[in-house]
Coordinates of C-alpha atoms in Angstrom, one line a residue:
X296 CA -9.7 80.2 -21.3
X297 CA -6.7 79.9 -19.5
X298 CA -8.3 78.4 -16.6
X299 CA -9.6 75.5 -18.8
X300 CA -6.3 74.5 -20.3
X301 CA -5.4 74.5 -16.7
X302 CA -8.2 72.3 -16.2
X303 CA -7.5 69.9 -18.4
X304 CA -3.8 69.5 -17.8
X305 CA -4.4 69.0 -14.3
X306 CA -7.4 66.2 -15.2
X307 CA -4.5 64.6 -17.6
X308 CA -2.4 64.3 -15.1
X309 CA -5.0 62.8 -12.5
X310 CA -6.3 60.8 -15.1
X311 CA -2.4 59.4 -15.7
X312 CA -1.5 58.8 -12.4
X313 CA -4.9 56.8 -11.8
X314 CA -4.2 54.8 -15.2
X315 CA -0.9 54.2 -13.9
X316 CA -1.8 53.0 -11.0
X317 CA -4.5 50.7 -11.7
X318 CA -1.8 49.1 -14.2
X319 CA 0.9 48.3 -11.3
X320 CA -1.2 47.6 -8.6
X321 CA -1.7 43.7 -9.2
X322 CA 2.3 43.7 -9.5
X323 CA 1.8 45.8 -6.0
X324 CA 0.6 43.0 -4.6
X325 CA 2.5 40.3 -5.9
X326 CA 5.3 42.4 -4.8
X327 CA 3.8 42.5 -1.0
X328 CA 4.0 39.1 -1.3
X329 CA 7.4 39.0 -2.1
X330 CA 8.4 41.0 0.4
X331 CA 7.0 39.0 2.9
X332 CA 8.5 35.7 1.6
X333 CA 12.2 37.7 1.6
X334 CA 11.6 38.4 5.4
X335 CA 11.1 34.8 6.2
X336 CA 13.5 33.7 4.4
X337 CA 15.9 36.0 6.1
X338 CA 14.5 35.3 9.6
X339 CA 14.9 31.6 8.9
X340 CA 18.7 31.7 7.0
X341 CA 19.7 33.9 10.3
X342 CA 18.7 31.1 12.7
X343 CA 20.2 28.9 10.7
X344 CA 23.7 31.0 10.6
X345 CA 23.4 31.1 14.4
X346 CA 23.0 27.4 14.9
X347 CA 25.6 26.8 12.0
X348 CA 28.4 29.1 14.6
X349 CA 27.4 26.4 16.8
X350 CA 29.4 24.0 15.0
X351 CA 33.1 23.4 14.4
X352 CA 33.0 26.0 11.5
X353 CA 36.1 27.7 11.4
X354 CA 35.1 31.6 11.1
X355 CA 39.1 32.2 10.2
X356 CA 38.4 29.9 7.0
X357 CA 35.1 31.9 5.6
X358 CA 36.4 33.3 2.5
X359 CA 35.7 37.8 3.1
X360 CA 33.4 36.3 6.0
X361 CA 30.6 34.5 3.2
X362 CA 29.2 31.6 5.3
X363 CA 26.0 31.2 2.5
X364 CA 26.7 32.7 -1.4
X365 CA 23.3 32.4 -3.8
X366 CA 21.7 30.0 -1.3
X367 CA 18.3 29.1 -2.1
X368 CA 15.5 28.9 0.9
X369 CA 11.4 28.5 0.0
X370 CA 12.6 30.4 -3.6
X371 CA 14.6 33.3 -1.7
X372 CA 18.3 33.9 -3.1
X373 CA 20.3 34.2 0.1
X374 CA 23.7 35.5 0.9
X375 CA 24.7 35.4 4.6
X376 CA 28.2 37.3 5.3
X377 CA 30.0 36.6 9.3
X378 CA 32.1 39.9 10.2
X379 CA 33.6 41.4 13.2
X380 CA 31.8 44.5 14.7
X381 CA 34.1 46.6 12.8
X382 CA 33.0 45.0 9.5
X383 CA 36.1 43.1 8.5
X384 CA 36.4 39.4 8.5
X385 CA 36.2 37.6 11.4
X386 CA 39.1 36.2 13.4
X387 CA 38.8 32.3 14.2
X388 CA 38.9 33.2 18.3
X389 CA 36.4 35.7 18.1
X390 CA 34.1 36.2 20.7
X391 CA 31.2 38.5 18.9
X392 CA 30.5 38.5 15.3
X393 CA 27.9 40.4 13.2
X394 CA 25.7 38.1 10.8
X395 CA 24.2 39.9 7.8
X396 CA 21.5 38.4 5.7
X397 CA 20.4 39.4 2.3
X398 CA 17.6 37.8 1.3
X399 CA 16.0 38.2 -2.4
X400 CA 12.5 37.3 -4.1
X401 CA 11.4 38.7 -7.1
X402 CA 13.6 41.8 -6.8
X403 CA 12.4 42.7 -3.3
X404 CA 14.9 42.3 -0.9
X405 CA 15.3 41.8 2.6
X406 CA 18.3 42.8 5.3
X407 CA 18.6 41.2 8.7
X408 CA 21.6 42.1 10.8
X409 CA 22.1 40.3 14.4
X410 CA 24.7 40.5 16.7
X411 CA 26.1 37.0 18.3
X412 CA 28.3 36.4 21.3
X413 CA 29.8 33.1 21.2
X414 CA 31.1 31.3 24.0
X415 CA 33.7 28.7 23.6
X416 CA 32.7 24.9 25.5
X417 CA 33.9 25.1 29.5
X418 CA 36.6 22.4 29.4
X419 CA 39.3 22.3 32.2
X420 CA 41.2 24.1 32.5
X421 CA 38.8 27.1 33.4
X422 CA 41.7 29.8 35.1
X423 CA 39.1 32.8 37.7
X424 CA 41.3 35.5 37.2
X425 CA 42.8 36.9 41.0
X426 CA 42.5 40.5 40.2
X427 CA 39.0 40.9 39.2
X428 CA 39.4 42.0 36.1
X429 CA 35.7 41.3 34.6
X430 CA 34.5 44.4 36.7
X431 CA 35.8 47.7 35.4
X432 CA 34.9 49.1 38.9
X433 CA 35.0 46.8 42.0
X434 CA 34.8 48.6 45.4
X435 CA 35.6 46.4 48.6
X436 CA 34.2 48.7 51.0
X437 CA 32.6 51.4 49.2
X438 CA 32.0 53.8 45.4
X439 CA 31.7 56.9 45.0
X440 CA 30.9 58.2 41.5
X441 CA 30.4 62.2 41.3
X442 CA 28.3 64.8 39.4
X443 CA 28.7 64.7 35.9
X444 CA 30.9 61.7 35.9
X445 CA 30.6 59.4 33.0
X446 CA 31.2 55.5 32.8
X447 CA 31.0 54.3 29.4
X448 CA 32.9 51.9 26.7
X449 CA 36.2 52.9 25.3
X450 CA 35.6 54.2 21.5
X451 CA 39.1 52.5 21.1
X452 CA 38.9 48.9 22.7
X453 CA 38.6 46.3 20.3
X454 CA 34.7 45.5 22.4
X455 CA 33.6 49.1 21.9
X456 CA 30.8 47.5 20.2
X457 CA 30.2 44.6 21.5
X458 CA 27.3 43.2 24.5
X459 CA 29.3 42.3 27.5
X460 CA 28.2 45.0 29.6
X461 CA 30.2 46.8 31.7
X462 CA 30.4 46.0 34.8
X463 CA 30.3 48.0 38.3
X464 CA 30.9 45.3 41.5
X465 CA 30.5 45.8 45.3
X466 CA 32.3 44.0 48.3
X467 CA 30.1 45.8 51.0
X468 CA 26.8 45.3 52.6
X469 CA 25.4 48.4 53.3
X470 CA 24.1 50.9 50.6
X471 CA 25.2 54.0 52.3
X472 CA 28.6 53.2 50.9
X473 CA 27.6 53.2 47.7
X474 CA 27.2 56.7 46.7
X475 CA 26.0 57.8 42.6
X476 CA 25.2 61.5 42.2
X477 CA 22.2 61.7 40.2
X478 CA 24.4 63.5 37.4
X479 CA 26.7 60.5 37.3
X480 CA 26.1 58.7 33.8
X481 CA 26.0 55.6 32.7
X482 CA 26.0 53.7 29.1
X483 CA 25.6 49.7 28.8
X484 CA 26.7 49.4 32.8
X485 CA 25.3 46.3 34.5
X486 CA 25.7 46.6 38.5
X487 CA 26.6 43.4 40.8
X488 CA 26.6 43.2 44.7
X489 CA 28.0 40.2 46.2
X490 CA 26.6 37.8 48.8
X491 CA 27.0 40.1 51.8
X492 CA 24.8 42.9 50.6
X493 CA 21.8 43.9 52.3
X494 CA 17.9 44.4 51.4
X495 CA 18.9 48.0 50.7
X496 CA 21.9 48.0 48.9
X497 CA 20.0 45.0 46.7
X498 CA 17.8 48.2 46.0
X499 CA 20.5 50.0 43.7
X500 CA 20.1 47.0 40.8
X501 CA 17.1 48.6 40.3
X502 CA 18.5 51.9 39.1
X503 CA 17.3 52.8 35.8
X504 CA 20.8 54.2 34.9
X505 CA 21.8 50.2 34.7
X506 CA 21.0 48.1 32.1
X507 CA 21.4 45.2 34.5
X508 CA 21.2 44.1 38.1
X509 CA 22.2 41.2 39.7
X510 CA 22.8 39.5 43.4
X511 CA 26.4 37.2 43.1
X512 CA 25.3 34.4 45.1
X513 CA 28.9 34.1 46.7
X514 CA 31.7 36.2 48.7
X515 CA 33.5 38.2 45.4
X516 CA 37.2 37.7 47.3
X517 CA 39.6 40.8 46.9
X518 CA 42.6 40.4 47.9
X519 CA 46.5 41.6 47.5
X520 CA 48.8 39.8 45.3
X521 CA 52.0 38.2 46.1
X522 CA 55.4 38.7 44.7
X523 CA 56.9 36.7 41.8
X524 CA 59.9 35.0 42.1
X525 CA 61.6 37.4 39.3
X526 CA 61.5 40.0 42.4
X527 CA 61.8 37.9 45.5
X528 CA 65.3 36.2 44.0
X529 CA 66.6 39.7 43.4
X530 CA 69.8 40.1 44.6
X531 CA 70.4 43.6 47.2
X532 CA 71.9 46.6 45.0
X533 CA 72.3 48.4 48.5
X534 CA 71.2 51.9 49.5
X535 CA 71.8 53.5 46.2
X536 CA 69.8 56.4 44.6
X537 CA 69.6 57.0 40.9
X538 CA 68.8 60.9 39.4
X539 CA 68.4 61.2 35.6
X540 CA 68.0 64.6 34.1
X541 CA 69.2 64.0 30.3
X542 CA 69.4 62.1 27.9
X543 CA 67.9 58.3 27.4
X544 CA 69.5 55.8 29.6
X545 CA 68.8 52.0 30.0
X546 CA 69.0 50.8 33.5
X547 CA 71.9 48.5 33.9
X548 CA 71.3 45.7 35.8
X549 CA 68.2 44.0 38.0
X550 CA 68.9 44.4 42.1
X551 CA 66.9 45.3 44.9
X552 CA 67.7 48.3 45.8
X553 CA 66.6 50.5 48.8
X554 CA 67.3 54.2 47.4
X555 CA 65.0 55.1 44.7
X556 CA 65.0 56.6 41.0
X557 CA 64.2 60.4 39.5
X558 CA 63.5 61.0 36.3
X559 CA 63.4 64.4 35.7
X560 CA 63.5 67.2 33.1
X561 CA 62.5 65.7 29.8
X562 CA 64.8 62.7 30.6
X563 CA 64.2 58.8 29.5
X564 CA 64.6 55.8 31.5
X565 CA 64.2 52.5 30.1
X566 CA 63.8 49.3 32.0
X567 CA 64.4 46.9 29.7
X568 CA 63.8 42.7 30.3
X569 CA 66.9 41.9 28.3
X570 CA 69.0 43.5 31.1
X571 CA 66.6 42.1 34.1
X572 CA 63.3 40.4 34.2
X573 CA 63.0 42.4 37.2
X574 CA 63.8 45.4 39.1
X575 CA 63.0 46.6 42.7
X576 CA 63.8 50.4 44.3
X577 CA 62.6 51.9 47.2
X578 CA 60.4 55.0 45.5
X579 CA 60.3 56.4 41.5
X580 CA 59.6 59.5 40.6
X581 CA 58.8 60.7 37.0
X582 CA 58.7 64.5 36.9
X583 CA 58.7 67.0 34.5
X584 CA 58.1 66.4 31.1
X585 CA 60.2 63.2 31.5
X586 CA 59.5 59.4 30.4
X587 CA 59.5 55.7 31.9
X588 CA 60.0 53.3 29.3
X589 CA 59.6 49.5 30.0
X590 CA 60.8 47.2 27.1
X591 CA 59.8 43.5 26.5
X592 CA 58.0 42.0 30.4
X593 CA 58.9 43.4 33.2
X594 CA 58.1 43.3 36.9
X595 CA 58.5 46.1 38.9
X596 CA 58.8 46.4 43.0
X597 CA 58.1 49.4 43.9
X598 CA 58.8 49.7 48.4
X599 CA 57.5 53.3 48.9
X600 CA 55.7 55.3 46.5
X601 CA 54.9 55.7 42.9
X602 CA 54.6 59.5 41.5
X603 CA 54.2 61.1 37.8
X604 CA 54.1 64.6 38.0
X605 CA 54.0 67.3 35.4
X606 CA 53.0 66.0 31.7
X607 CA 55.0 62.8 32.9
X608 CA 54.6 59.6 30.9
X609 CA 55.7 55.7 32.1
X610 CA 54.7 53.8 29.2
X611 CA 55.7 50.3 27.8
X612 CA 56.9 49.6 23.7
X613 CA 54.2 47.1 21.6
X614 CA 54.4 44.0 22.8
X615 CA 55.6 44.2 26.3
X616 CA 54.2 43.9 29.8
X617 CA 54.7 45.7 33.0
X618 CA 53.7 44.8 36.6
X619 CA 53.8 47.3 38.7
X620 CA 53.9 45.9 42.9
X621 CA 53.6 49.2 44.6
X622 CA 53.7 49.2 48.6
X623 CA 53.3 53.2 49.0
X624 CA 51.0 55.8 47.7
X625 CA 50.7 56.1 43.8
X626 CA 49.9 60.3 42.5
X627 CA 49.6 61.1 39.1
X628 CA 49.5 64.9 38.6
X629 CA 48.9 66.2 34.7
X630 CA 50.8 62.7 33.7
X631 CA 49.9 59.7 32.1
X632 CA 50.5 55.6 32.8
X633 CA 49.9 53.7 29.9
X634 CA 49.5 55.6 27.2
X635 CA 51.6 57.3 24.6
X636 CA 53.2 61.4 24.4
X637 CA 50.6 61.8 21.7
X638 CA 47.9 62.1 24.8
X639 CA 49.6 66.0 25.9
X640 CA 48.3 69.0 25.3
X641 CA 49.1 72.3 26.7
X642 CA 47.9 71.8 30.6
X643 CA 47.7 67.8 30.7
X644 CA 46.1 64.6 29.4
X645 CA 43.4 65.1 26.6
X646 CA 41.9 61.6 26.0
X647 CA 40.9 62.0 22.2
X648 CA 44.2 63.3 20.7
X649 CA 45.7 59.3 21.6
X650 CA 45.0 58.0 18.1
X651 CA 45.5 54.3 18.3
X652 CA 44.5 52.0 21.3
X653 CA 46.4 51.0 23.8
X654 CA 45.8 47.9 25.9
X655 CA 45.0 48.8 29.5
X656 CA 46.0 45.0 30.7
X657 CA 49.8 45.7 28.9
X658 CA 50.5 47.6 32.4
X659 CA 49.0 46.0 35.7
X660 CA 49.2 48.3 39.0
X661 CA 49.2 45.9 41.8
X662 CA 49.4 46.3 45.8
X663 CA 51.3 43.0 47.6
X664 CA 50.6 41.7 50.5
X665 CA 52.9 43.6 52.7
X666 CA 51.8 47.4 51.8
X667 CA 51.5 50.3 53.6
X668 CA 48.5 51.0 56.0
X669 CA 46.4 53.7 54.4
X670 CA 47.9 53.4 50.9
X671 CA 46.6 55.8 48.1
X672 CA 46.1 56.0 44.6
X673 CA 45.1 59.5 43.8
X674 CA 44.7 60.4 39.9
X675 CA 44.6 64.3 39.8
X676 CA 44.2 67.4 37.8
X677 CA 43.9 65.3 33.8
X678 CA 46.3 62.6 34.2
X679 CA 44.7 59.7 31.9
X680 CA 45.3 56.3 32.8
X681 CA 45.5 53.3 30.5
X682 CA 45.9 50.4 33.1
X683 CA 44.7 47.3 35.0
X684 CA 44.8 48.4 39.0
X685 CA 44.2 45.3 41.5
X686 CA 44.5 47.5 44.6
X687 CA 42.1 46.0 47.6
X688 CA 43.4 48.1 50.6
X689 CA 43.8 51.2 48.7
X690 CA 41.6 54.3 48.8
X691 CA 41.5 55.2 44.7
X692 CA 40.3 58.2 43.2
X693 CA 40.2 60.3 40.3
X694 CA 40.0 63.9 40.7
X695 CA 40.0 67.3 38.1
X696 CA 38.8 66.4 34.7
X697 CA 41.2 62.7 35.0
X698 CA 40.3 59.7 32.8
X699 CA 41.0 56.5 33.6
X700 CA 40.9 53.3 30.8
X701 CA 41.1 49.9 31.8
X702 CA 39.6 49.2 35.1
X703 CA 40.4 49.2 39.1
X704 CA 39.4 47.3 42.0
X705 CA 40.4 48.5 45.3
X706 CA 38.9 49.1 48.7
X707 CA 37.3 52.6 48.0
X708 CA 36.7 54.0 44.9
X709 CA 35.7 57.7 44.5
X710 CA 35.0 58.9 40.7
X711 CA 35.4 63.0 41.1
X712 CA 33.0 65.4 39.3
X713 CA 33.6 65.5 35.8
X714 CA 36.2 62.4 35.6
X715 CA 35.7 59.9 33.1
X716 CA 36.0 56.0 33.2
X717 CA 36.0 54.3 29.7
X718 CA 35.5 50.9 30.1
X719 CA 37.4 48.2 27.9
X720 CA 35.7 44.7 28.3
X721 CA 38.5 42.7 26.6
X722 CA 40.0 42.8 29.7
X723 CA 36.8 40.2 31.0
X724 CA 37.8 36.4 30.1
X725 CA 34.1 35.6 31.0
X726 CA 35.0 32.9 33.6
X727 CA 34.2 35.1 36.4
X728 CA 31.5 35.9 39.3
X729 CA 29.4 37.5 36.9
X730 CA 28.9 34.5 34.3
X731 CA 26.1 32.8 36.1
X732 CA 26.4 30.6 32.8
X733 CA 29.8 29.6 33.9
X734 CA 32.0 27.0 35.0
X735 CA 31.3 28.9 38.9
X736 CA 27.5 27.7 39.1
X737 CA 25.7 24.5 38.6
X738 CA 22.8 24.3 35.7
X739 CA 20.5 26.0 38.5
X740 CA 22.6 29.0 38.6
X741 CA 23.8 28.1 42.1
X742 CA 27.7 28.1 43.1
X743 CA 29.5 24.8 43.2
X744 CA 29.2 22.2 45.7
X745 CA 32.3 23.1 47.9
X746 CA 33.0 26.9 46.3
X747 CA 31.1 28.5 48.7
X748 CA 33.0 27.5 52.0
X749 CA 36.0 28.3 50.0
X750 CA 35.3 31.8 49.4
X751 CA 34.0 32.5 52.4
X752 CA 37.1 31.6 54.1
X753 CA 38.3 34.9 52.6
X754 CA 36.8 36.7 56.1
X755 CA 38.2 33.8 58.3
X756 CA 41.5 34.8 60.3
X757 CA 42.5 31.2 59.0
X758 CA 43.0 32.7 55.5
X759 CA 43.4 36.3 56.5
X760 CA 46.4 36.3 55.1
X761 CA 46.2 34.3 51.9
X762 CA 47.1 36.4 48.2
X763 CA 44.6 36.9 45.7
X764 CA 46.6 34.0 43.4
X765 CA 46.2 31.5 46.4
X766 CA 42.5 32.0 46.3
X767 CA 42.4 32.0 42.8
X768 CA 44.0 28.5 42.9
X769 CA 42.1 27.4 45.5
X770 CA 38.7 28.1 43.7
X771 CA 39.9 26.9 40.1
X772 CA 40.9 23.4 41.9
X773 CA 37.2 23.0 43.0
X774 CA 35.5 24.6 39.8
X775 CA 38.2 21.9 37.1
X776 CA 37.1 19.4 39.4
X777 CA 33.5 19.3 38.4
X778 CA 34.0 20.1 34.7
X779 CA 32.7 17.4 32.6
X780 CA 34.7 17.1 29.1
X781 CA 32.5 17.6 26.3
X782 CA 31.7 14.8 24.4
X783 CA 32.9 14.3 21.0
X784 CA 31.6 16.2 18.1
X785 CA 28.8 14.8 16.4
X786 CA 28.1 16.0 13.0
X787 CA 30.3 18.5 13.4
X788 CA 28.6 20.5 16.1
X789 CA 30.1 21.2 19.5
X790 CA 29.5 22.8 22.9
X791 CA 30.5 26.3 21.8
X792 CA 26.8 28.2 21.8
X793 CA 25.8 31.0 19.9
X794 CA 23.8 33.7 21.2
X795 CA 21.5 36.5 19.3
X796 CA 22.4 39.5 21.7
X797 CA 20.7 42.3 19.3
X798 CA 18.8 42.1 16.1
X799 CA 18.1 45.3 13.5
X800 CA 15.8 44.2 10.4
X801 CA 16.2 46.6 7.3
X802 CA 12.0 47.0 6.2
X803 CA 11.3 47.1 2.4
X804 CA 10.7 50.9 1.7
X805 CA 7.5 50.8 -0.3
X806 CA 8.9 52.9 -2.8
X807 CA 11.1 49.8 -3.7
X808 CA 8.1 48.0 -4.1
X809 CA 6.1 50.3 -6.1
X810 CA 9.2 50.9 -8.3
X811 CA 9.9 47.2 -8.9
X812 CA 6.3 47.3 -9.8
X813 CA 6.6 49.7 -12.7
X814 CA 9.4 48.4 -14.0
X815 CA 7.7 45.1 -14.5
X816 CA 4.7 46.9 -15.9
X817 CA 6.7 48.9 -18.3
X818 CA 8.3 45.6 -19.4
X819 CA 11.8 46.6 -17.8
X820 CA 12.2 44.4 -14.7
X821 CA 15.3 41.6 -15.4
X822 CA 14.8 38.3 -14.7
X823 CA 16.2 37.0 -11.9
X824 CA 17.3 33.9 -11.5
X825 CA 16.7 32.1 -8.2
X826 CA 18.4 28.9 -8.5
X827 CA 21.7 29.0 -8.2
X828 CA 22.8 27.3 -4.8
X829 CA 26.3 27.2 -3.8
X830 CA 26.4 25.4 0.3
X831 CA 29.4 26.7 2.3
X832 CA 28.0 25.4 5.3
X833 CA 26.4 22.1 5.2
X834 CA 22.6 21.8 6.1
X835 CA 24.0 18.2 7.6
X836 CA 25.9 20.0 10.2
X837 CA 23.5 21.7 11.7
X838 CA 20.6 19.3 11.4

């Protein structure tokens, strides 16, 4: 008996579930349907989003980002929203931008999300930065990146999420300089080897580690900076020496001097740019638990050498700048340059307690013309450093659990076991070697008529001697030369372009169809209207 009411509950059931299911499937299908109008209509409102970022739109003047509100496409209901990659609204200068696309028939919607890099129109003056700073890693005459090391995007830079790649460049021509441990990690690194290199070391942009690998068609030219005139017009201080072991003290006056400063024992020493624009000592020393504070923008001549030692910190307040021109050896020993105390723990430098981000271009390490044979810049035993380092005759390296943010070019570069590099693209203006887009190449992707000779003269013992700013000079002379005004804006469009770099589509989970389905078969679905149509963005501009 009992096995028969079991029986017939189950064939109830069966017999409900059938019943239901022949009632909804017609709305299935009309559902299916609607799903697959929503997707085109999202597909077609994001090309027309990217095309519309092609035009003088303002992104700063989209009200919380909405570029389309309730816009109407082949009977969709679309809404089309323009954020940074952190989700907020985006600024008017920004450089990558998320679009988001809702697109709704019948109930059923769809979600298309791309990312877009925009590039602003090449008009002159286009200004090739000196010190290389598109490459996070740039070695003139070799790399070396140890076991376990890891290369990867800053969590903290304002790019973490955006596509420019970082990017690893070579000087040299031979691949046995370029050394990579097979434990050595990689995440969104492109590699790039200049002119020079040979058919072997064009073999290494083939690693599967990279997500790109390219020949630079010209000479990449690395070379030492000369001295602003804030340090050359220094007047001499002498052969004094300053030793501070308490206390906060601001430096009082700007003069070259040839005896050198200590900072020791949990002092403070600030060099402040409403006292000097510019100071100049033989050696510094920041030891022990102690601080170096620059205040407003500063430059900094450094004749001999450059040490932190011992949970050390030089550091500059929000909103100032420091160049460093170092002629000796720079050490960093448990110590930090660039960041903030919050970065100590117990034995050194731990990356993830520094809460906030720093920028890595507010402090430039540079090495002038005149340095010492041989120079050094060795990072040692977790020091973490937050800085832009231009050093092409210096031998770099990181060594015992160090970090390093920001980015270095130099003649050797040697990333110990276990060191980190976090990469922060904002320090990349896009006008470099690497943008074979750019204002450097022709529409074949060749270099300039003219640019070529120019670089090449960096191996010439005519311009042997010439700085890193003089080339620079040289090569934006020839590259504004050929630049070409754009004309005037037509419709409102302009040479800024727009470019899809990812795209993540949200599918229609078919339990939102059959849902929808049964509502509308139970008589519970609302009625949607689908004809409201409010144009934020002209279809005129974009035609």
């Amino acid at each position: 008996m009992m096995l028969a009411v079991v029986a017939l509950a189950v064939g109830t059931v069966v017999a409900g579930v059938a019943l239901t299911s022949r009632s909804v499937a017609p709305q299935l299908g009309v559902n299916a349907e609607s799903a697959s109008k929503a997707n085109w209509a999202a597909q077609s409102a994001s090309e027309y989003a990217v095309a519309a970022l092609q035009t003088s739109l303002d992104l700063a003047s989209l009200t919380d980002g909405a570029m389309m509100s309730d816009f109407t496409i082949a009977g969709a209901k679309v809404n089309v929203v323009v954020t940074d990659l952190d989700g907020n609204p985006p600024a008017g200068d920004a450089t990558e931008v998320i679009v988001t696309v809702t697109a709704t028939v019948n109930g059923i919607p769809s979600v298309k999300s791309t990312q877009v890099a925009l590039t602003p129109p090449p008009t002159a003056p286009v200004a090739v930065d000196p010190y290389l700073s598109e490459f996070t890693l740039f070695g003139q005459q070799g790399v070396t990146i140890g076991a376990t090391a890891t290369v990867s995007k800053w969590t903290l830079s304002p790019e973490a999420k955006g596509s420019t790649p970082i990017k690893v460049g070579t000087g040299f021509a031979n691949l046995a300089s370029l050394n990579i441990n097979a434990g050595a990690r990689f995440r969104d690194t492109a590699m790039y080897v200049d002119a020079d290199a040979s058919a072997s070391l064009r073999t290494a942009l083939s690693d599967s580690r990279f997500a790109e690998g390219r020949q630079i068609k010209l000479d990449v030219p690395a070379r030492m900076v000369s001295l602003p005139s804030t340090i050359t017009s220094l007047a001499s201080g002498g052969v004094q020496s300053f030793t501070y072991s308490t206390g906060s003290t601001i430096f009082p006056n700007g003069r070259k001097y040839s005896g050198s400063v200590m900072v020791q024992d949990g002092a403070t020493l600030v060099l402040d740019a409403s006292v000097s624009p510019a100071y100049s000592f033989m050696g510094i020393t920041v030891n022990k638990s102690s601080k170096l504070i620059i205040r407003g923008d500063v430059d900094i001549e450094v004749n001999g050498s450059l040490y932190v030692l011992d949970r050390s910190l030089i550091t500059v307040e929000p909103g100032g700048h420091a160049d460093f021109y170092v002629r000796g050896n720079v050490y960093t020993e448990r110590s930090s340059i660039g960041a903030d105390p919050s970065v100590f723990d117990g034995s050194g430098c731990n990356p993830a307690n520094l809460a906030a981000y720093a920028d890595p271009g507010s402090i430039r390490i540079l090495a002038p013309t005149s340095s010492y044979a041989n120079q050094t810049f060795v990072a040692d035993n977790r020091s973490f450093i937050v800085a832009s380092i231009h050093m092409p005759a210096t031998a770099f390296s990181t060594t015992n659990s160090t970090a390093l943010a920001g980015r270095v070019s130099a003649k050797t570069i040697n990333i110990g076991t276990g060191c980190r590099v976090y990469a922060d693209t904002s320090l990349d203006n896009r006008n470099g070697y690497t943008n074979f887009e750019g204002a450097l190449y022709d529409d074949s992707g060749n270099p300039l008529s003219g640019l070529t000779d120019i670089i090449s003269g960096v191996l010439a013992v005519l311009n042997a001697g010439k700085t890193a700013e003089q080339f620079a000079a040289q090569i934006n002379s020839t590259v504004n030369a050929t630049i070409v005004a754009p004309p005037a804006p037509v419709d409102g469009t302009t040479a800024r372009t727009a470019r899809a770099t990812s795209i993540i589509n949200v599918p229609v989970d078919s339990m939102v169809l059959e849902k929808r389905a049964t509502l509308v078969a139970d008589g519970e679905a609302d009625e949607e209207s689908n004809t409201r149509t409010i144009t934020v963005v002209s279809a005129d501009a974009v035609r």
